[in-house]
Coordinates of C-alpha atoms in Angstrom, one line a residue:
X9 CA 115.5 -209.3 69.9
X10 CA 112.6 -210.3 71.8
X11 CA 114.5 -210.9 74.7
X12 CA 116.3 -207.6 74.8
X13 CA 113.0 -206.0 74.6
X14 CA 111.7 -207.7 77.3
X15 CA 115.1 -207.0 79.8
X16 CA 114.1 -203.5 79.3
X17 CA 110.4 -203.4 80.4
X18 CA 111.4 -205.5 83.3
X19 CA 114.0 -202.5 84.3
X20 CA 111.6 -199.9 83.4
X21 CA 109.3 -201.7 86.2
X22 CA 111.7 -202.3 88.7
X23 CA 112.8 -198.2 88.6
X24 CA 109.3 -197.4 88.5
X25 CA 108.1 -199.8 91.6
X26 CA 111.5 -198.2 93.4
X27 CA 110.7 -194.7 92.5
X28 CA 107.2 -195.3 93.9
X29 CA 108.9 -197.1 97.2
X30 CA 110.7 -194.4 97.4
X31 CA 108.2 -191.6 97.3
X32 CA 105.6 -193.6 99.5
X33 CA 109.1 -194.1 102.2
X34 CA 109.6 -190.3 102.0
X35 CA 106.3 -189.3 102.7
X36 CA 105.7 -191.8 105.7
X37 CA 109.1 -190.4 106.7
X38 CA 107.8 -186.8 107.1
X39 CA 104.2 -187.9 108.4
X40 CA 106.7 -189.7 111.5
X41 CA 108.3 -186.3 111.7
X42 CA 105.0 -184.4 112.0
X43 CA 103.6 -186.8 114.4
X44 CA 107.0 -185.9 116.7
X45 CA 106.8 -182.7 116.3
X46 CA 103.1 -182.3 117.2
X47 CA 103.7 -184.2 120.6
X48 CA 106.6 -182.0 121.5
X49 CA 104.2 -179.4 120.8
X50 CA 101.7 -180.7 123.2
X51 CA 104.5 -181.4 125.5
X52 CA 105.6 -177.7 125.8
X53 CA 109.4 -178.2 124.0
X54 CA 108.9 -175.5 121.3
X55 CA 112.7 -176.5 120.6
X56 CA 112.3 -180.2 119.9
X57 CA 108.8 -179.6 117.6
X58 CA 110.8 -176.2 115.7
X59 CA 113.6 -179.4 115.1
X60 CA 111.1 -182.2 114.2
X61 CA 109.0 -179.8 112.2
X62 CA 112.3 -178.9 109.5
X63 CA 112.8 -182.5 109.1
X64 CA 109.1 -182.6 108.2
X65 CA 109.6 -179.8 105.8
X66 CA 112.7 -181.5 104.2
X67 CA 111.3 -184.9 103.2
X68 CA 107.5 -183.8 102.5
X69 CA 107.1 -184.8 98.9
X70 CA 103.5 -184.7 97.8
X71 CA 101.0 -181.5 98.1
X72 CA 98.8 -183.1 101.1
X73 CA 101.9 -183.9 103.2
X74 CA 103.1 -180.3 102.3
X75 CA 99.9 -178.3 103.3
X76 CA 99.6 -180.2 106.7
X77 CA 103.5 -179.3 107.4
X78 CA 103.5 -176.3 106.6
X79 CA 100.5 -175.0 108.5
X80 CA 101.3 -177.0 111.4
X81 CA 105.2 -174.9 111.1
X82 CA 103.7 -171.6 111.2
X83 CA 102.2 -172.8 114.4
X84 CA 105.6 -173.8 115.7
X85 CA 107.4 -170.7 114.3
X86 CA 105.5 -168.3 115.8
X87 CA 105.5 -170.0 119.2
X88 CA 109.1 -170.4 118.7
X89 CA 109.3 -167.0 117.9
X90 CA 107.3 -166.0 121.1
X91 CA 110.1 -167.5 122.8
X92 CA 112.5 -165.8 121.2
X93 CA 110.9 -162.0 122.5
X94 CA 111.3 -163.4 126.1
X95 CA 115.0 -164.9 126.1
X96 CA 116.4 -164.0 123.0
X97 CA 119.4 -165.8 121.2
X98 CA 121.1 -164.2 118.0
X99 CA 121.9 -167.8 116.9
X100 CA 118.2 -169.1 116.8
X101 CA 117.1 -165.9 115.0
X102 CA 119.2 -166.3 112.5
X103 CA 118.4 -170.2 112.3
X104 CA 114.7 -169.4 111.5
X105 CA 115.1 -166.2 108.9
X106 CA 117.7 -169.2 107.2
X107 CA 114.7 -171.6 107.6
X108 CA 111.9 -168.6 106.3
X109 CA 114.4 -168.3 103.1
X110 CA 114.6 -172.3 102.9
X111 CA 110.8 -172.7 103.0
X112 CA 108.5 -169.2 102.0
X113 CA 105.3 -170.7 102.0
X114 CA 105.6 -171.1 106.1
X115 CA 106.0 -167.3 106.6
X116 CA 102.7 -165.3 106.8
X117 CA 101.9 -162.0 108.4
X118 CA 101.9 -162.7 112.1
X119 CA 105.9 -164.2 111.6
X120 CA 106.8 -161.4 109.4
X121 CA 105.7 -159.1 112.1
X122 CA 107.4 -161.1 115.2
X123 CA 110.4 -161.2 113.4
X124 CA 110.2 -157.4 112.9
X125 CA 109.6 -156.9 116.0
X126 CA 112.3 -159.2 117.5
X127 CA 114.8 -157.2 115.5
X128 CA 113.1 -154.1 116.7
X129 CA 113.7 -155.0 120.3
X130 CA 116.8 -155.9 119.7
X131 CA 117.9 -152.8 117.9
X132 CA 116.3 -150.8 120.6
X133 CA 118.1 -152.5 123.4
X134 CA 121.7 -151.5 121.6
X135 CA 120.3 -148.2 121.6
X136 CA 119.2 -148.4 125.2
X137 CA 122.8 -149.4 125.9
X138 CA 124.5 -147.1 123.8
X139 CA 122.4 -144.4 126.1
X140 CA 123.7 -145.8 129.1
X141 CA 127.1 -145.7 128.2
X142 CA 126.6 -142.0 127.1
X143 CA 124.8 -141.5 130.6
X144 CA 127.3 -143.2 132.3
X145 CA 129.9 -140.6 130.3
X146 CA 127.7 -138.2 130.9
X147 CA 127.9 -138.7 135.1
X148 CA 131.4 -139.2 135.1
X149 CA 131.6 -135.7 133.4
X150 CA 128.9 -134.3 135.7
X151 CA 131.5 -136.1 138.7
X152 CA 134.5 -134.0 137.6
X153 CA 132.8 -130.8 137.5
X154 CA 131.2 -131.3 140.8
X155 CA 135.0 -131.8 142.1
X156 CA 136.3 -128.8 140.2
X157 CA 133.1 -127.2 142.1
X158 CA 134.2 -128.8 145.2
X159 CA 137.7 -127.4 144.8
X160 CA 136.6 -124.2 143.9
X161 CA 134.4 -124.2 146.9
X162 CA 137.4 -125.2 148.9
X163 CA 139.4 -122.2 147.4
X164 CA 136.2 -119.7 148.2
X165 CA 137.1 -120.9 152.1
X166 CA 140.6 -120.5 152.3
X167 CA 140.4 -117.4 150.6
X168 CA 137.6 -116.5 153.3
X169 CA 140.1 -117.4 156.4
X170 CA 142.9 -115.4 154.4
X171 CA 140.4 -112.8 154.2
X172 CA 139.7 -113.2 157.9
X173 CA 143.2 -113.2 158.8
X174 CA 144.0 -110.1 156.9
X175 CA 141.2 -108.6 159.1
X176 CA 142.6 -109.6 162.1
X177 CA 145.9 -108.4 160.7
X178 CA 144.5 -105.3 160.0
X179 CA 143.2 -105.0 163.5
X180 CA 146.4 -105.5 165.0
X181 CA 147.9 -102.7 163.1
X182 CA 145.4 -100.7 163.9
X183 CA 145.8 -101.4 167.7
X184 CA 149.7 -101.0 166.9
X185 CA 149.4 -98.0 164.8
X186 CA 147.4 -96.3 167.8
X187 CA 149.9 -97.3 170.4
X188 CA 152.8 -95.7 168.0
X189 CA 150.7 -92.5 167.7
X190 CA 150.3 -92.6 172.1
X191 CA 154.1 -93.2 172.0
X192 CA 155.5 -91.0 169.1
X193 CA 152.9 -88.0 169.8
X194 CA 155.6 -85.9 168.6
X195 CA 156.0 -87.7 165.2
X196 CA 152.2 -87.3 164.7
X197 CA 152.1 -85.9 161.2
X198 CA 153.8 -88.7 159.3
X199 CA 152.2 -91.7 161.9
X200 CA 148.7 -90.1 161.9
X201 CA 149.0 -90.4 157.9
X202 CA 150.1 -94.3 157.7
X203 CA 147.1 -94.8 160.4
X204 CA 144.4 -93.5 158.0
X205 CA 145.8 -95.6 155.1
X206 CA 145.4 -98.4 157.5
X207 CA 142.0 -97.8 158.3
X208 CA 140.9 -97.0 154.8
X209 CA 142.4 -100.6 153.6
X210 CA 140.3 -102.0 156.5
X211 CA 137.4 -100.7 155.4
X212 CA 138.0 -101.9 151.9
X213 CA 139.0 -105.1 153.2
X214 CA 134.8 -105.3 155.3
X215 CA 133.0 -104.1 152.5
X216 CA 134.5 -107.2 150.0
X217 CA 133.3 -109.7 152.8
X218 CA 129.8 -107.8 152.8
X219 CA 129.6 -108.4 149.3
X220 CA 130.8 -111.9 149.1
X221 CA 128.4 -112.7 151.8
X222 CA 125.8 -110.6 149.9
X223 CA 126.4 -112.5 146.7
X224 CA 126.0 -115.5 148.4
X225 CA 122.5 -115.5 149.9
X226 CA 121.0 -114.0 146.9
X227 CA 122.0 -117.4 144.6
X228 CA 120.5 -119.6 147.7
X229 CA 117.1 -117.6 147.6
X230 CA 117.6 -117.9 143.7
X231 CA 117.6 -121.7 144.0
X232 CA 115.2 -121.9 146.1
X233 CA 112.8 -120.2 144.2
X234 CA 113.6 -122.3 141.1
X235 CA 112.9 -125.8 143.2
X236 CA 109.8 -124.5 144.5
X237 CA 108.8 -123.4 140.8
X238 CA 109.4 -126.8 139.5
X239 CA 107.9 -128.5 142.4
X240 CA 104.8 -126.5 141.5
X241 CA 104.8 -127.7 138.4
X242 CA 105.2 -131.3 139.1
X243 CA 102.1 -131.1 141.4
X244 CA 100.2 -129.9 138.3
X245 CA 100.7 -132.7 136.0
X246 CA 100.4 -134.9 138.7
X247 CA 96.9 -133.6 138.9
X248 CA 96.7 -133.4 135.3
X249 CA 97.8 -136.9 134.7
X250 CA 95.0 -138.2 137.9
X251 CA 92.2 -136.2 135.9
X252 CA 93.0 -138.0 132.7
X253 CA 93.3 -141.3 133.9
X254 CA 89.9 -141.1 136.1
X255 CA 88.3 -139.9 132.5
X256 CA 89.9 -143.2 131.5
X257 CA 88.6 -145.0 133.9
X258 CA 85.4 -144.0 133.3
X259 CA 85.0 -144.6 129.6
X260 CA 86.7 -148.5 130.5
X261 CA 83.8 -148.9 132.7
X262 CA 81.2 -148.0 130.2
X263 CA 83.1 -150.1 127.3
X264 CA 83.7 -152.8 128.8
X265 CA 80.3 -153.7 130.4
X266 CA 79.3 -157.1 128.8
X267 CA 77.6 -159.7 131.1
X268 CA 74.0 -159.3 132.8
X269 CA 75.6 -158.8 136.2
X270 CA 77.9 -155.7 135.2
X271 CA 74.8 -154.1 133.5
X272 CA 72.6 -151.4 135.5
X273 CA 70.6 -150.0 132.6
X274 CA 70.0 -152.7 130.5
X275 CA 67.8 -151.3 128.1
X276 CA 69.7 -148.5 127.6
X277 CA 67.8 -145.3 129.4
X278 CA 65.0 -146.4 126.5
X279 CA 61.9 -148.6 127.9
X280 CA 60.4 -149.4 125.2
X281 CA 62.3 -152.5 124.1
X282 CA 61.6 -153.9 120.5
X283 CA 62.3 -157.6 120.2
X284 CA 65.2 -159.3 117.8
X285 CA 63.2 -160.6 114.6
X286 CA 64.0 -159.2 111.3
X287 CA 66.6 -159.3 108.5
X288 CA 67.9 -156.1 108.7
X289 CA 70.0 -154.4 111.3
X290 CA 68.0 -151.4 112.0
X291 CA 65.7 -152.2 115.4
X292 CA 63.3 -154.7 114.2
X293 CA 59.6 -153.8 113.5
X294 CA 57.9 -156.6 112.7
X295 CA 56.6 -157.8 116.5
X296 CA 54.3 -155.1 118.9
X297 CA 56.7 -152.9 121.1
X298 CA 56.9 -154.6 125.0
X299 CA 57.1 -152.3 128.2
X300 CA 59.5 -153.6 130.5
X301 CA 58.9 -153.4 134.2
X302 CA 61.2 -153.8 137.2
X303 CA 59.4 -157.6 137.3
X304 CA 60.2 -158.0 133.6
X305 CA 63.6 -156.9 134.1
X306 CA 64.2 -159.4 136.8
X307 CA 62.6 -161.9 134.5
X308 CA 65.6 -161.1 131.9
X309 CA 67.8 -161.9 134.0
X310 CA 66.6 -165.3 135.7
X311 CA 66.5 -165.8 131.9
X312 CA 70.1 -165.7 131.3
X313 CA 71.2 -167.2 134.0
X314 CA 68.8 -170.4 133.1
X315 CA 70.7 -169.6 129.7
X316 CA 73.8 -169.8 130.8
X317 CA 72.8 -173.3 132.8
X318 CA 71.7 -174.9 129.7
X319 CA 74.7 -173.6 127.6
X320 CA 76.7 -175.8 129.9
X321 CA 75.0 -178.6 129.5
X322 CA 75.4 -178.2 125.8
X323 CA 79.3 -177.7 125.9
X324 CA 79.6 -180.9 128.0
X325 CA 77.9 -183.1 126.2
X326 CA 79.4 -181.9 122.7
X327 CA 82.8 -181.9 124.3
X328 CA 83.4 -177.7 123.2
X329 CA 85.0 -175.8 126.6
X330 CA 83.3 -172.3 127.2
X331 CA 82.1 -172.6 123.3
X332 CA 78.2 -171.6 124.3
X333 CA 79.8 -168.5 126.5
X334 CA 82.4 -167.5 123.9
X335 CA 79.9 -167.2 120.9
X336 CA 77.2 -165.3 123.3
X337 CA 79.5 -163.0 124.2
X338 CA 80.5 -162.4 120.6
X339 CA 76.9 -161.9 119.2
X340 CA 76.2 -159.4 122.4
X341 CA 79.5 -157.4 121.0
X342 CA 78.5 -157.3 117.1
X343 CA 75.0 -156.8 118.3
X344 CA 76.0 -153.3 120.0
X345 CA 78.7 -152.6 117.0
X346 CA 75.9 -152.8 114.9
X347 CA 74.3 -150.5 116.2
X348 CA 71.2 -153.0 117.6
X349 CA 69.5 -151.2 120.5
X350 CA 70.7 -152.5 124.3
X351 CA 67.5 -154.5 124.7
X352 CA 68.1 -156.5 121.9
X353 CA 71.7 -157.1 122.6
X354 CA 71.2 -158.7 125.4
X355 CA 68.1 -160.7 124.3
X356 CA 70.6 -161.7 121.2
X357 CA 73.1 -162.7 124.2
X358 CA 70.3 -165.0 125.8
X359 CA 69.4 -166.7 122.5
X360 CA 73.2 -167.4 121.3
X361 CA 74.0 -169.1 124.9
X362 CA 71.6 -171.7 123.8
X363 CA 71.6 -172.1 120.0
X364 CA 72.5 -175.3 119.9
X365 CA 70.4 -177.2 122.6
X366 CA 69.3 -179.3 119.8
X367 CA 72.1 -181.7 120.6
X368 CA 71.0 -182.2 123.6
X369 CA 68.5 -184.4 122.0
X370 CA 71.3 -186.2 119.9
X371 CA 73.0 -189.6 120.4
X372 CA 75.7 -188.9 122.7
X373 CA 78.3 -191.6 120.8
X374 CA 77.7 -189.5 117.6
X375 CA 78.7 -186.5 119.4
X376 CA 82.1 -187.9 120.7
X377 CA 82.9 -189.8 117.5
X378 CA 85.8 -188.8 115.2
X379 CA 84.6 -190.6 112.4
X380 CA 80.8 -190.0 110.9
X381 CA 79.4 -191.9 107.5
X382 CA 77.1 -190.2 105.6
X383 CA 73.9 -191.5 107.6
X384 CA 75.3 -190.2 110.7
X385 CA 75.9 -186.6 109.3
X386 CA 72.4 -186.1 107.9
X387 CA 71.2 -187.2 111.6
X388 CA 73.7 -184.6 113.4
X389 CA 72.2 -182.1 111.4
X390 CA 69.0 -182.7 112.6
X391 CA 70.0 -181.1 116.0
X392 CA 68.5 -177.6 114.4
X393 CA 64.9 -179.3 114.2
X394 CA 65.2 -181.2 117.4
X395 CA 65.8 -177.8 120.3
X396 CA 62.2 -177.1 120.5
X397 CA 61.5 -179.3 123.6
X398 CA 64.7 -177.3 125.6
X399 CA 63.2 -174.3 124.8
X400 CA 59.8 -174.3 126.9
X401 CA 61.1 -172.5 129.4
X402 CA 61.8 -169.4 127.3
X403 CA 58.4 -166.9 127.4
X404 CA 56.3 -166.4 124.9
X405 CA 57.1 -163.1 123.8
X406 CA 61.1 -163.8 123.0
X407 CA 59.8 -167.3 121.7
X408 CA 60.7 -166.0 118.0
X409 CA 64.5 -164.6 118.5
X410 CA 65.0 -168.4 120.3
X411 CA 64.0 -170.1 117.3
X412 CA 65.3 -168.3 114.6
X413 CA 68.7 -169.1 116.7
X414 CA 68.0 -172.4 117.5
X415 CA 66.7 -173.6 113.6
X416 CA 68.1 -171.2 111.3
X417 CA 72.0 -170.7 112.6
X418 CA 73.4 -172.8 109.6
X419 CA 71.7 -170.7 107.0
X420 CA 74.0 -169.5 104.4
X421 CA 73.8 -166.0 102.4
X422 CA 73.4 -167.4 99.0
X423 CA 71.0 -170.3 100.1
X424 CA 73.5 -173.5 100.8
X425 CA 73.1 -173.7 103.9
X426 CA 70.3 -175.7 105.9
X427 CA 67.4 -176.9 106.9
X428 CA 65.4 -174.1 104.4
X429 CA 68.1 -173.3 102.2
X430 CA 67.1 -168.9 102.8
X431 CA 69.2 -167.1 101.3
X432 CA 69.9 -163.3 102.0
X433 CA 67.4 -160.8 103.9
X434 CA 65.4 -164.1 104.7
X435 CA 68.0 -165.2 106.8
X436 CA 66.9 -163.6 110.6
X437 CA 69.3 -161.4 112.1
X438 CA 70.1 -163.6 115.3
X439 CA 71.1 -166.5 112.9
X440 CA 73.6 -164.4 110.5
X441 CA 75.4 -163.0 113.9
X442 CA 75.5 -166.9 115.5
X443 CA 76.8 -167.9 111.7
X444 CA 79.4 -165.2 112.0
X445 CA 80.4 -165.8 116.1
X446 CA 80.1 -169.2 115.9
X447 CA 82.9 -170.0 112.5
X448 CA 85.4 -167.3 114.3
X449 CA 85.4 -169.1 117.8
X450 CA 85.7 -172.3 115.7
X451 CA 88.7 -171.0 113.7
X452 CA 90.4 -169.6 116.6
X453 CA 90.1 -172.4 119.0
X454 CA 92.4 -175.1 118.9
X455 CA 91.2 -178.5 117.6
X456 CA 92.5 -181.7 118.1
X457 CA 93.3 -182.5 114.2
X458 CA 94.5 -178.7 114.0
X459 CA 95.9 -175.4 115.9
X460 CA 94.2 -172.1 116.5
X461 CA 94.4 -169.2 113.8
X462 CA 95.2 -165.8 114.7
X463 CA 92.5 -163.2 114.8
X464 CA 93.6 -161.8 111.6
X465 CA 94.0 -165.3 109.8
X466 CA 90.1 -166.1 111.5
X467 CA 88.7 -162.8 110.1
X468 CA 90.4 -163.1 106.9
X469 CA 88.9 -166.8 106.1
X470 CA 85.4 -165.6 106.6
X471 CA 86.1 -162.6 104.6
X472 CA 86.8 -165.0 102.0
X473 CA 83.7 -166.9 101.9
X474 CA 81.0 -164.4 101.1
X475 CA 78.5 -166.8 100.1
X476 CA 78.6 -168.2 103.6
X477 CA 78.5 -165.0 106.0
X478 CA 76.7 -161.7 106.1
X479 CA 80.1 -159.6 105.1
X480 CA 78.1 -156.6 106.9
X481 CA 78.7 -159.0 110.3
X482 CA 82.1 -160.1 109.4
X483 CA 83.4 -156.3 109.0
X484 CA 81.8 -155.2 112.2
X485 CA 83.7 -158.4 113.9
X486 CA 86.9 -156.8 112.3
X487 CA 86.6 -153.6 113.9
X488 CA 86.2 -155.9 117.1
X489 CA 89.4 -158.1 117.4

C-alpha cells in the first residue's frame, strides 16, 4: 500500500513541475513576442509589431506579462490605426475590431475614437461618392436640356430665315401686285383690294420680328443684371471673409506669443512687476514691488537666454532632449492660465529652464545608469541641495523664485515629497507648476522601457494622484492640451 501511495505523489510532482514548465515556457514565449514586436516598432513596420504584438497577447499568462502587453498594444493599435486613416483597408479594420472583441482591456478612449472616426471617414466617402454619382446624373440631365435648348435655339433660326423668306416673299408680291395694278389699270377694283391684303400681312409679318427681336434683348439685359448682382455679392464676402480672417490673425498673434523674443511688452502694459514667491496664485505680496527700466528689461532677457544655455547643459548631461525647454514653456503657459501677472510668467519661465541644474553637480555614471541601488538613489536626490553654486549668476532680487525652483520642485501636496517634506500652501508656487509641467512632459515623452501617453491619458494620471499635484495646476493644464 505504501508503494501505491508513493506512485501517486511522484505523479502529482511530475504534473506539477510540468505545469510550472509549462507556465514559465509560455510566458518566456510572450516576453520573445514583445521583445519582436517592440523592435518592429522601432523599426517603423507597424504591420509586423500589430502581428508580433497578438501573439504576445495570446500566450501571456501571468498579470505582469499581461499589463506590459497590453499597454505596449494600445501603442501599436493606435499607430496601426493611424495607418489605417491614411490608406485604409476594410480587411485590417475588421482584423483589429475582431482583435478589440478578442482582448477589451487593450481598447481605451483614443482607439475607440480612431475607430470611430475611421468608420466615419469611410461612411462619408460613400456619401461623397453617392454625390458624385447624383452630380454626375445630375450633369448629364443638365447636358440633355442644354441640347433640347440647343435644338430649340436651332428651331428659333430656321423659323427666323422662314420668317425672312416670307418677307422677301411678301416683297415680291408686293412688287408683282403693283406691276398687275400698272398692267390691269382697268381691273383696279378687285387687284387694288388683294394689294392691301398683301400689304396688311406684311406689316403683320414686320411687327412679329420687332417683337421677337424685342423679346430678345430684354432677357440678355435681364442676365446681365443678374451676373453683375451676384458678382457683387461675391466681392462682399470676399471682403467679409478678408476682415474676419485678419481679426484672426490678430488674436493668433496675441495667443500665441510665448518665448522672450516674440514678446514686446513683457510686463504687460503694468511696470510695476511683483516677483514669483508665495503659495497662492494671486500676484505674490510677500517681496517689495521692483520698477523695471529699459536696462532691467534688457537684463531679463540676457537672463533667459543664459537660462536657456544652462538648460542645455542640463539636458545633455541627464540624457533628456528639449526636456529643460518643454517644461519652461509649460510653466510660462499655466503661469498666464492662472491668471499670474506677465512679469511673473516670464520670471517663472526663466526659473523652470534651470530647475534642475543640481545635476550638473552629479556623478555623470549615475546619470546614464539604468540600474540604481538604494545608495545611489538617496545621492541623485541630492541634486535639489547641490544647484546653488549654478545659480550665482542669477541677481539678487529673483534669487528667491530660483531656489524655490531649484530645492523645492519634488515637494508633494500632502507632505511625501522631498527634501522638507511641505505640504500644501507651503509648497511655493514655482515648485507646484515645475511638479505639474515636469510629470506631464515625463508621461508624454517616450522612454526607453515605455511609449508616450496621449495628452488625455497624461492629464488623467495626474488627476489621479491628488496627493502629489496641486489639482488647481493640473485643471488649468487641462484647459491647455
Amino acid at each position: 500500500m505504501w508503494l501505491d501511495k508513493f506512485k501517486r505523489i511522484v505523479i502529482a510532482l511530475l504534473l506539477v513541475f510540468f505545469t510550472a514548465q509549462a507556465f514559465a515556457a509560455t510566458t518566456d514565449l510572450a516576453v520573445r513576442f514583445l521583445d519582436k514586436a517592440n523592435e518592429a516598432f522601432d523599426d517603423g513596420n507597424i504591420e509586423d509589431a500589430y502581428k508580433y504584438v497578438n501573439q504576445a497577447l495570446a500566450v501571456s499568462k501571468d498579470a505582469d506579462s499581461q499589463v506590459d502587453v497590453l499597454y505596449f498594444a494600445q501603442t501599436v493599435y493606435k499607430q496601426k490605426l493611424l495607418n489605417l486613416q491614411k490608406k485604409y483597408d476594410d480587411m485590417a479594420l475588421i482584423d483589429i475590431k475582431m482583435n478589440l472583441e478578442k482582448y477589451p482591456n487593450i481598447e481605451n478612449t483614443t482607439i475607440k475614437k480612431l475607430v470611430k472616426q475611421i468608420e466615419q471617414d469611410q461612411e462619408n466617402k460613400e456619401k461623397s461618392a453617392q454625390k458624385k454619382v447624383e452630380q454626375e446624373r445630375f450633369a448629364a440631365q443638365q447636358e440633355s436640356m442644354d441640347a433640347q435648348a440647343r435644338a430649340m435655339k436651332e428651331l428659333a433660326d430656321a423659323s427666323k430665315e422662314q420668317t425672312e423668306a416670307y418677307a422677301q416673299s411678301a416683297e415680291a408680291q408686293k412688287q408683282s401686285n403693283k406691276d398687275l395694278k400698272e398692267a390691269f389699270e382697268n381691273l383696279g377694283s378687285s387687284f387694288s383690294e388683294s394689294a392691301r391684303e398683301t400689304k396688311k400681312s406684311t406689316r403683320v409679318i414686320v411687327f412679329s420680328i420687332i417683337a421677337i427681336a424685342l423679346i430678345i434683348v430684354l432677357l440678355v439685359l435681364l442676365i446681365m443684371v443678374i451676373i453683375k448682382k451676384a458678382a457683387r455679392a461675391n466681392l462682399v464676402q470676399q471682403e467679409q471673409y478678408a476682415q474676419a480672417f485678419k481679426l484672426l490673425a490678430q488674436n493668433q498673434s496675441q495667443t500665441n506669443r510665448l518665448m522672450l523674443g516674440g514678446i514686446t511688452d513683457i510686463y504687460g502694459g503694468n511696470p510695476s512687476l511683483r516677483i514669483a514667491g508665495s503659495s497662492t496664485w494671486a500676484p505674490a505680496a510677500a517681496l517689495p514691488d521692483v520698477t523695471f527700466s529699459e536696462e532691467d528689461e534688457e537684463e531679463l532677457k540676457q537672463l533667459a537666454v543664459k537660462c536657456e544655455e544652462i538648460g542645455q547643459q542640463i539636458d545633455n548631461v541627464t540624457g533628456r532632449k528639449n526636456n529643460s525647454k518643454n517644461v519652461s514653456e509649460l510653466v510660462y503657459k499655466l503661469s498666464v492660465q492662472l491668471g499670474l501677472p506677465q512679469g511673473m510668467a516670464m520670471l517663472n519661465f526663466c526659473a523652470a529652464m534651470i530647475y534642475d541644474a543640481g545635476f550638473l553637480a552629479i556623478d555623470p555614471d549615475l546619470l546614464v545608469a539604468t540600474q540604481l541601488t538604494e545608495e545611489e538613489k538617496q545621492a541623485m536626490k541630492e541634486h535639489v541641495n547641490l544647484a546653488e553654486k549654478h545659480l550665482d549668476f542669477v541677481p539678487k532680487k529673483y534669487w528667491s523664485v530660483f531656489e524655490d525652483a531649484a530645492t523645492k520642485h519634488h515637494e508633494n501636496i500632502d507632505g511625501t515629497g522631498y527634501p522638507h517634506g511641505l505640504k500644501g500652501d507651503e509648497i511655493p508656487q514655482i515648485a507646484r507648476l515645475i511638479r505639474v509641467a515636469e510629470s506631464y512632459v515625463s508621461l508624454s515623452s517616450k522612454r526607453s522601457y515605455r511609449g508616450a501617453m496621449d495628452k488625455e491619458t497624461a492629464v488623467n494620471t495626474l488627476k489621479e494622484q491628488p496627493g502629489f499635484y496641486d489639482q488647481e495646476v493640473v485643471d488649468a493644464l487641462d484647459k491647455l492640451v
